[in-house]
Amino acid sequence: MKLKTKKYKAGVFILIVLIIGVTLVMTFAMPKSGNLSDVTLPAAPADKPVQNVNSDILYKEKDWTTNFTHDASIIKADGRYYSFSTDYMVGAPPTPGIQIRKSKDLIHWEFVGRVFEQVSPEAWESTKGTTFWAPDVVKLNDKYYLYYSVSSVGKRNSYIGVAVSDNIEGPWIDEGAVFISQEGDEHTVNAIDPDIVLDEHGQAWMVYGSYFGGIFITKVDSATGKLVDPNDEGTLVAQRKNMNYGIEGPEIIYNGDTGYYYLTVSYEWLEDTYNVRTARSKNITGPYVDYNGSEMIDTTDESFNTGNKLVGAYRFENSDGWLGTGHNALFEENGEYYLTHNARAGEDVYWSHLHVRKIVWTDDGWPVVSPERYAGEAEQEINEENIIGKWEQILLPRYDDSLQDSQNLQLKSNGEMGEDDKSHWALTGDNTLELTVYDPGRAPDDYWKYKLKVIPAWDWENWNGTLVFTGMDQEGTVLWGKKTVEKNK
């Protein structure tokens, strides 16, 4: 009996040790919680949530901030960020003149004034247009060059001009036409939406165009700001099947780390289905190819599906969402990349705002953007315990440009997702969240595999700091996510 008792006690002791060991392993090996106490989150961008629609400011330009911004380009000068944008407002015809705003931090914007008071006689004669569209500003040879468009809606009667100034806020001297397109001329391009980009060797180029002929790129003489060959519309770099497949607002940026030029364009209609697409090339003149190997000059029925979608109409919970998320600009500062675009308030699509978003790069060198507007956040190390909890996710399908609503997502401490024990998550590499989503009969080999970058952000819908993710699946479709943060009551 005593021997049995000793064996029994020894067995109990071993069992207790095993339980303690397993508990310790579980405690230290598994993520413990979903708190963000060790993450540096951005501060609130304002004292209280920002109104997306506010009729009280209609005629108070000093209070416009990001309101009524359309087709903006961004340049940094004299320690400030400057936004130059299309003549636009709500409730009355816009005052002509290209709107100027400035900011210290890309978050808080101050209305500065306008360039010009009316279009030039030459631009009027060519187009009968009365307002300026889609400006772009670049510094060449210690001077600022402001490129602008004047156009006749729905026709190729369009005009790109350039103005020059020693100072970013002017005064500006109009230097006349850079390129003019006319119905029935020998060209196919529509002379609007210019973007000036320097290639890796310092040569300046103008990428431009829209509906009708597509997007072209041509050389610029840096000494004059005009084209090297005034009659050369350049090389076609992007187009779509026909006029029913909208394309416009081109931008190009070079990333020296990847060795690629990245072309962005906007598809569809500016008030609702507007969305930004991208493709890349080793040469500034193309060919530009998307994640799936499709060229951006595709004119087949598949041209609706070309380009990686970076941003499209979306709605998170507790908001009316944003539509018309297009006509972007790109810029880089100290190795950090940003994308700006129009966004129209879901409660009233005539209220257009400037959105600035941080770009992050996938491990294979593709840009993806934050699902939330920039608020000063900095990339930093994220731990597994930060990931656990409730999220909202938004898929941005390439074949559907309508407003996409968020769906709930639960990331559990055991690495599973929701109630599905066949779907899993893992945090790997450089803040890369891998989601393996079981979707039999629809996904390749029954699983969608997402590689997503996790960064801090400001939750503009719920007005608190949080984490977000952004990235793509194995077919190049973007998935956004935002963590739900439980607020103290």
XYZ file of C-alpha atoms in Angstrom:
489
model
C 0.000 0.000 0.000
C 2.790 2.406 0.853
C 4.467 1.696 -2.529
C 1.229 2.368 -4.366
C 0.740 5.575 -2.373
C 4.232 6.769 -3.276
C 3.656 5.971 -6.944
C 0.305 7.756 -6.802
C 1.859 10.834 -5.194
C 4.706 10.774 -7.702
C 2.208 10.556 -10.542
C 0.227 13.493 -9.170
C 3.426 15.484 -8.780
C 4.482 14.773 -12.391
C 1.013 15.709 -13.607
C 1.171 18.989 -11.700
C 4.606 19.728 -13.147
C 3.321 18.985 -16.645
C 0.308 21.249 -16.135
C 2.533 24.047 -14.837
C 4.915 23.535 -17.767
C 2.149 23.627 -20.341
C 0.674 26.701 -18.663
C 4.037 28.461 -18.738
C 4.508 27.546 -22.392
C 1.025 28.821 -23.189
C 1.662 31.953 -21.171
C 4.954 32.881 -22.806
C 4.592 31.306 -26.254
C 1.056 32.468 -27.113
C -0.003 36.068 -27.518
C -1.580 37.252 -24.272
C -3.904 40.100 -25.197
C -4.924 42.585 -27.843
C -3.915 45.784 -26.076
C -1.915 48.546 -27.778
C -0.219 50.006 -24.706
C 3.241 49.409 -26.178
C 2.415 51.011 -29.542
C 3.010 54.710 -30.197
C -0.239 55.840 -31.799
C -0.738 59.175 -33.587
C -2.316 62.060 -31.705
C -5.786 63.337 -32.524
C -5.598 65.530 -35.651
C -8.140 67.976 -34.158
C -9.848 68.735 -30.843
C -13.041 67.041 -32.025
C -14.174 64.946 -34.996
C -14.008 66.821 -38.297
C -17.232 67.560 -40.178
C -17.167 66.260 -43.744
C -20.103 68.486 -44.743
C -20.406 71.957 -43.211
C -22.515 74.554 -45.017
C -21.383 77.252 -42.558
C -18.032 77.537 -44.366
C -19.318 77.799 -47.956
C -18.117 81.374 -48.413
C -15.424 81.431 -45.716
C -12.274 80.471 -47.560
C -10.105 80.774 -44.445
C -12.095 77.870 -42.952
C -11.998 75.615 -45.994
C -9.031 73.482 -44.801
C -9.331 70.346 -47.022
C -12.844 71.208 -48.269
C -13.360 71.751 -52.024
C -9.961 70.306 -52.936
C -9.964 68.500 -56.284
C -7.110 67.082 -58.403
C -4.453 68.313 -55.971
C -0.712 68.085 -56.451
C 1.731 68.426 -53.538
C 5.160 70.031 -53.355
C 7.348 70.927 -50.379
C 8.865 74.401 -50.414
C 10.187 76.795 -47.777
C 9.511 74.257 -45.026
C 5.828 73.867 -45.916
C 3.775 71.462 -47.987
C 1.797 73.206 -50.708
C -1.300 71.895 -52.431
C -2.350 73.289 -55.835
C -5.786 72.167 -57.001
C -8.621 72.546 -59.503
C -11.075 75.455 -59.291
C -13.886 73.842 -57.282
C -16.540 74.624 -54.677
C -20.105 73.744 -53.697
C -23.186 75.927 -54.028
C -21.880 78.419 -56.617
C -19.582 78.584 -59.659
C -15.961 78.392 -58.459
C -13.774 81.468 -58.587
C -11.197 80.869 -61.353
C -7.580 80.725 -60.418
C -6.109 77.392 -59.090
C -6.508 77.055 -55.330
C -3.415 77.069 -53.085
C -3.229 75.564 -49.589
C -0.286 75.000 -47.288
C 0.488 72.797 -44.304
C 3.270 72.196 -41.794
C 2.475 68.515 -41.353
C 0.248 67.183 -44.202
C -2.627 67.141 -41.695
C -3.712 70.729 -41.012
C -4.251 72.818 -44.152
C -4.561 76.598 -44.522
C -6.147 78.257 -47.567
C -3.581 80.646 -49.110
C -5.282 82.061 -52.197
C -5.318 81.543 -55.958
C -3.074 81.671 -58.988
C -4.516 83.944 -61.709
C -7.972 85.508 -61.950
C -9.029 84.141 -65.335
C -7.794 81.891 -68.126
C -5.558 83.409 -70.777
C -6.947 84.534 -74.173
C -4.944 81.769 -75.858
C -6.424 79.084 -73.585
C -9.936 80.513 -74.064
C -9.601 80.569 -77.853
C -8.425 76.955 -77.891
C -11.019 75.523 -75.519
C -13.750 78.004 -74.524
C -12.999 76.816 -70.988
C -13.291 79.304 -68.123
C -11.635 77.479 -65.202
C -8.373 75.678 -64.491
C -8.041 71.928 -63.980
C -5.498 69.549 -62.485
C -2.393 71.687 -61.834
C 1.070 70.324 -61.123
C 4.086 72.160 -59.657
C 7.752 71.214 -59.980
C 11.027 72.961 -59.245
C 13.459 73.189 -62.177
C 16.631 75.289 -62.228
C 15.721 77.115 -59.009
C 12.336 78.211 -60.354
C 8.858 76.854 -59.765
C 6.922 75.705 -62.830
C 3.160 75.464 -62.526
C 1.472 73.332 -65.191
C -2.287 73.645 -65.633
C -5.149 72.512 -67.875
C -8.053 74.309 -69.504
C -10.557 72.164 -71.375
C -13.905 71.885 -73.098
C -15.916 69.191 -71.294
C -16.391 66.030 -73.351
C -14.090 67.091 -76.199
C -10.408 67.023 -77.090
C -10.279 70.807 -77.255
C -7.810 71.063 -74.380
C -4.819 73.161 -73.394
C -1.852 72.575 -71.099
C -0.038 75.747 -70.118
C 2.803 76.638 -67.768
C 3.515 79.547 -65.436
C 6.805 80.373 -63.710
C 7.673 81.960 -60.356
C 10.689 82.477 -58.116
C 8.450 81.949 -55.074
C 6.044 79.129 -54.354
C 3.211 81.518 -53.461
C 3.812 83.659 -56.537
C 3.424 85.976 -58.302
C 3.229 83.684 -61.330
C 4.067 84.672 -64.913
C 2.140 82.738 -67.553
C 4.508 81.373 -70.202
C 1.742 80.099 -72.495
C 1.015 76.751 -74.082
C 2.946 73.537 -73.525
C 0.637 71.354 -75.638
C -2.749 71.917 -77.294
C -5.115 69.236 -78.570
C -8.054 69.867 -80.894
C -10.863 67.797 -82.339
C -9.717 66.549 -85.729
C -5.987 67.212 -85.319
C -3.264 64.672 -86.103
C -2.907 63.632 -82.438
C -4.866 61.204 -80.258
C -4.011 62.561 -76.803
C -6.292 64.865 -74.790
C -4.122 67.689 -73.410
C -5.113 67.660 -69.732
C -3.881 66.352 -66.354
C -0.125 67.049 -66.675
C 2.383 65.601 -64.222
C 6.074 66.454 -64.447
C 8.443 63.732 -63.281
C 12.229 63.463 -63.242
C 13.690 60.121 -64.247
C 16.634 58.482 -62.460
C 19.048 60.488 -64.645
C 17.408 63.863 -63.986
C 15.609 64.156 -67.337
C 12.186 65.809 -67.026
C 9.100 64.225 -68.600
C 5.434 65.140 -68.810
C 2.899 62.333 -68.395
C -0.611 63.477 -69.306
C -3.896 62.639 -70.989
C -7.280 61.113 -70.194
C -10.369 59.803 -71.916
C -10.159 59.597 -75.724
C -6.567 58.668 -76.564
C -5.263 57.477 -73.227
C -2.153 58.412 -71.238
C 1.082 59.583 -72.921
C 4.567 60.589 -71.815
C 6.888 63.043 -73.586
C 10.215 64.773 -72.845
C 10.420 68.223 -71.243
C 13.234 70.746 -71.714
C 14.256 71.663 -68.164
C 15.648 75.005 -69.329
C 12.276 76.234 -70.630
C 9.656 73.992 -69.016
C 8.252 73.351 -72.495
C 8.395 70.134 -74.529
C 11.631 69.101 -76.224
C 9.543 68.553 -79.365
C 6.408 70.744 -79.222
C 4.640 68.548 -81.795
C 5.434 65.177 -80.213
C 2.572 63.837 -78.097
C 4.954 61.153 -76.863
C 4.631 57.463 -76.038
C 1.362 55.775 -75.085
C 1.676 54.218 -71.598
C -1.939 53.464 -70.598
C -5.362 53.233 -72.214
C -8.636 51.332 -71.972
C -11.131 49.736 -74.325
C -13.195 52.812 -75.128
C -14.696 56.038 -73.765
C -16.996 54.071 -71.450
C -13.904 52.864 -69.589
C -12.677 56.051 -67.893
C -8.971 56.719 -67.419
C -7.243 59.977 -66.396
C -5.085 61.748 -63.787
C -1.702 60.053 -64.417
C 1.254 60.301 -62.023
C 4.658 58.625 -62.078
C 7.174 58.233 -59.257
C 10.512 56.423 -59.159
C 11.586 54.267 -56.216
C 15.354 53.860 -56.142
C 15.137 50.974 -53.677
C 13.088 48.813 -56.046
C 14.428 50.226 -59.323
C 10.911 50.673 -60.709
C 8.849 53.565 -62.016
C 5.282 53.415 -60.714
C 2.460 54.781 -62.843
C -0.859 55.617 -61.205
C -4.076 56.472 -63.042
C -7.710 56.928 -62.062
C -10.526 54.803 -63.477
C -14.273 55.470 -63.770
C -16.477 58.424 -62.806
C -15.231 61.166 -60.493
C -18.359 61.492 -58.310
C -18.682 57.874 -57.167
C -16.709 54.976 -58.695
C -13.415 56.869 -59.102
C -10.500 54.663 -58.026
C -6.701 54.670 -58.257
C -4.733 51.935 -60.049
C -1.019 51.299 -60.380
C 1.490 49.386 -62.484
C 5.273 49.496 -62.766
C 8.115 49.455 -65.269
C 11.920 49.494 -65.292
C 11.706 52.215 -67.979
C 9.898 55.518 -67.581
C 8.262 55.103 -70.997
C 6.961 51.630 -70.163
C 5.601 49.128 -70.717
C 3.792 49.401 -67.370
C 2.656 46.037 -66.035
C 0.442 45.236 -63.032
C 0.770 42.502 -60.391
C -0.803 39.911 -62.703
C 1.394 40.761 -65.686
C -1.268 42.727 -67.565
C -0.063 45.732 -69.547
C -1.746 49.079 -68.967
C -2.274 49.606 -72.701
C -4.756 46.703 -72.804
C -7.851 47.515 -74.908
C -9.636 44.175 -74.584
C -12.756 43.506 -72.544
C -10.365 42.791 -69.654
C -9.220 46.426 -69.480
C -11.613 46.960 -66.562
C -9.334 44.654 -64.583
C -5.885 46.110 -65.311
C -3.816 47.807 -62.634
C -3.579 47.074 -58.918
C -6.335 49.009 -57.166
C -4.774 51.180 -54.453
C -7.856 53.002 -53.187
C -11.560 52.938 -54.068
C -14.911 53.974 -52.624
C -15.254 52.555 -49.100
C -17.217 52.750 -45.868
C -16.138 51.713 -42.380
C -18.657 51.409 -39.548
C -19.855 54.625 -37.866
C -19.489 56.656 -41.058
C -21.169 57.472 -44.360
C -18.016 56.510 -46.198
C -16.142 58.112 -49.062
C -16.767 58.026 -52.804
C -14.958 59.499 -55.780
C -11.606 58.412 -54.332
C -9.448 59.254 -57.329
C -7.199 61.676 -59.209
C -4.186 61.085 -57.031
C -0.765 62.604 -56.611
C 2.438 60.932 -55.398
C 5.373 62.360 -53.513
C 8.349 61.240 -51.466
C 10.266 62.817 -48.602
C 13.276 61.264 -46.860
C 12.351 57.798 -48.040
C 8.712 58.093 -46.961
C 6.086 57.920 -49.709
C 2.587 59.406 -49.771
C -0.464 59.314 -51.991
C -3.089 62.082 -52.099
C -6.473 61.923 -53.789
C -9.953 63.432 -53.959
C -12.611 61.977 -51.691
C -16.304 62.883 -51.735
C -18.332 62.691 -48.544
C -20.880 59.859 -48.463
C -23.526 62.157 -46.999
C -23.147 64.645 -49.901
C -20.947 63.734 -52.870
C -20.495 67.367 -53.905
C -18.253 67.968 -50.894
C -14.784 66.998 -52.063
C -11.865 66.741 -49.631
C -8.125 66.237 -49.849
C -7.023 62.874 -48.446
C -3.365 62.136 -47.721
C -2.376 58.495 -47.147
C 0.882 56.852 -46.196
C 2.285 54.383 -48.718
C 3.912 51.199 -47.467
C 5.703 48.685 -49.636
C 5.101 44.969 -49.922
C 8.021 42.568 -49.683
C 7.971 42.184 -53.480
C 8.071 45.925 -54.136
C 4.457 46.981 -54.686
C 2.948 50.103 -53.120
C -0.173 49.772 -50.961
C -1.771 52.579 -48.968
C -3.157 52.968 -45.475
C -6.931 52.566 -45.132
C -6.932 55.686 -42.947
C -5.885 59.265 -43.672
C -2.422 60.288 -42.566
C -2.219 61.723 -39.028
C 1.527 61.717 -38.396
C 1.920 58.008 -37.669
C 5.318 56.315 -37.812
C 5.985 52.698 -38.741
C 7.261 50.676 -35.768
C 7.549 47.129 -34.490
C 4.199 45.444 -33.919
C 3.870 42.356 -31.703
C 1.532 39.384 -31.909
C -0.372 40.435 -28.794
C -1.215 43.740 -30.512
C -2.969 41.880 -33.325
C -5.474 39.869 -31.265
C -9.012 41.167 -31.247
C -11.812 42.530 -33.395
C -11.125 44.174 -36.733
C -13.055 45.650 -39.626
C -11.894 44.590 -43.073
C -12.619 45.984 -46.536
C -11.834 44.160 -49.768
C -11.161 46.370 -52.816
C -12.025 44.101 -55.769
C -10.653 45.158 -59.144
C -13.834 44.129 -60.953
C -16.259 46.102 -58.753
C -15.704 49.834 -58.284
C -18.831 50.530 -56.237
C -18.672 51.506 -52.554
C -17.320 48.621 -50.451
C -18.619 48.163 -46.890
C -16.489 46.814 -44.054
C -16.987 43.325 -42.650
C -16.134 42.002 -39.192
C -12.959 40.015 -38.627
C -11.903 38.240 -35.418
C -8.233 37.367 -34.914
C -7.988 34.938 -31.998
C -5.103 34.282 -29.617
C -4.658 30.720 -30.922
C -3.966 31.983 -34.461
C -7.420 31.140 -35.758
C -9.905 33.527 -37.364
C -13.487 33.686 -36.149
C -15.269 30.351 -35.888
C -13.428 28.810 -38.823
C -10.658 26.484 -37.636
C -9.345 26.239 -41.224
C -8.497 29.952 -41.479
C -5.406 31.237 -39.679
C -3.286 34.300 -39.067
C 0.404 34.771 -38.261
C 2.692 37.762 -37.785
C 5.924 37.232 -39.694
C 8.887 39.167 -40.988
C 8.781 42.948 -40.996
C 5.310 43.648 -39.520
C 3.763 41.335 -42.099
C 0.402 39.845 -41.148
C -0.355 36.694 -43.103
C -3.998 35.666 -43.389
C -4.861 32.256 -44.775
C -8.592 32.285 -45.495
C -10.439 29.078 -46.330
C -12.813 29.672 -49.264
C -13.427 26.308 -50.974
C -14.367 26.369 -54.632
C -13.553 30.070 -55.068
C -9.998 30.654 -53.897
C -6.974 29.136 -55.636
C -6.484 25.720 -54.014
C -9.357 26.723 -51.666
C -7.311 29.369 -49.770
C -6.875 33.114 -50.137
C -3.426 34.061 -48.927
C -2.947 37.691 -47.896
C 0.331 39.373 -47.030
C -0.476 42.583 -45.170
C 1.637 45.332 -43.635
C 0.560 46.473 -40.151
C 1.078 50.111 -39.107
C -0.372 52.510 -36.527
C -3.043 54.969 -37.695
C -5.710 57.369 -36.555
C -9.255 55.966 -36.707
C -11.098 58.933 -38.255
C -14.471 57.182 -37.937
C -14.201 56.380 -34.209
C -11.754 59.146 -33.267
C -9.000 57.161 -31.595
C -5.610 55.683 -32.340
C -5.498 52.128 -33.653
C -3.706 49.668 -35.920
C -4.455 49.119 -39.596
C -3.298 46.658 -42.202
C -3.005 46.908 -45.969
C -1.771 44.466 -48.591
C -2.738 42.003 -51.298
C -3.698 38.405 -51.909
C -2.027 36.074 -54.414
C -4.064 37.661 -57.240
C -3.158 41.257 -56.410
C -6.462 42.214 -54.783
C -6.086 44.661 -51.900
C -7.457 44.023 -48.411
C -7.691 46.774 -45.803
C -8.206 46.302 -42.087
C -8.674 48.442 -39.000
C -8.582 47.236 -35.419
C -11.545 47.977 -33.170
C -10.310 49.618 -29.990
C -12.430 49.321 -26.861
C -12.681 52.760 -25.287
C -12.670 53.344 -21.568
C -16.137 54.201 -20.274
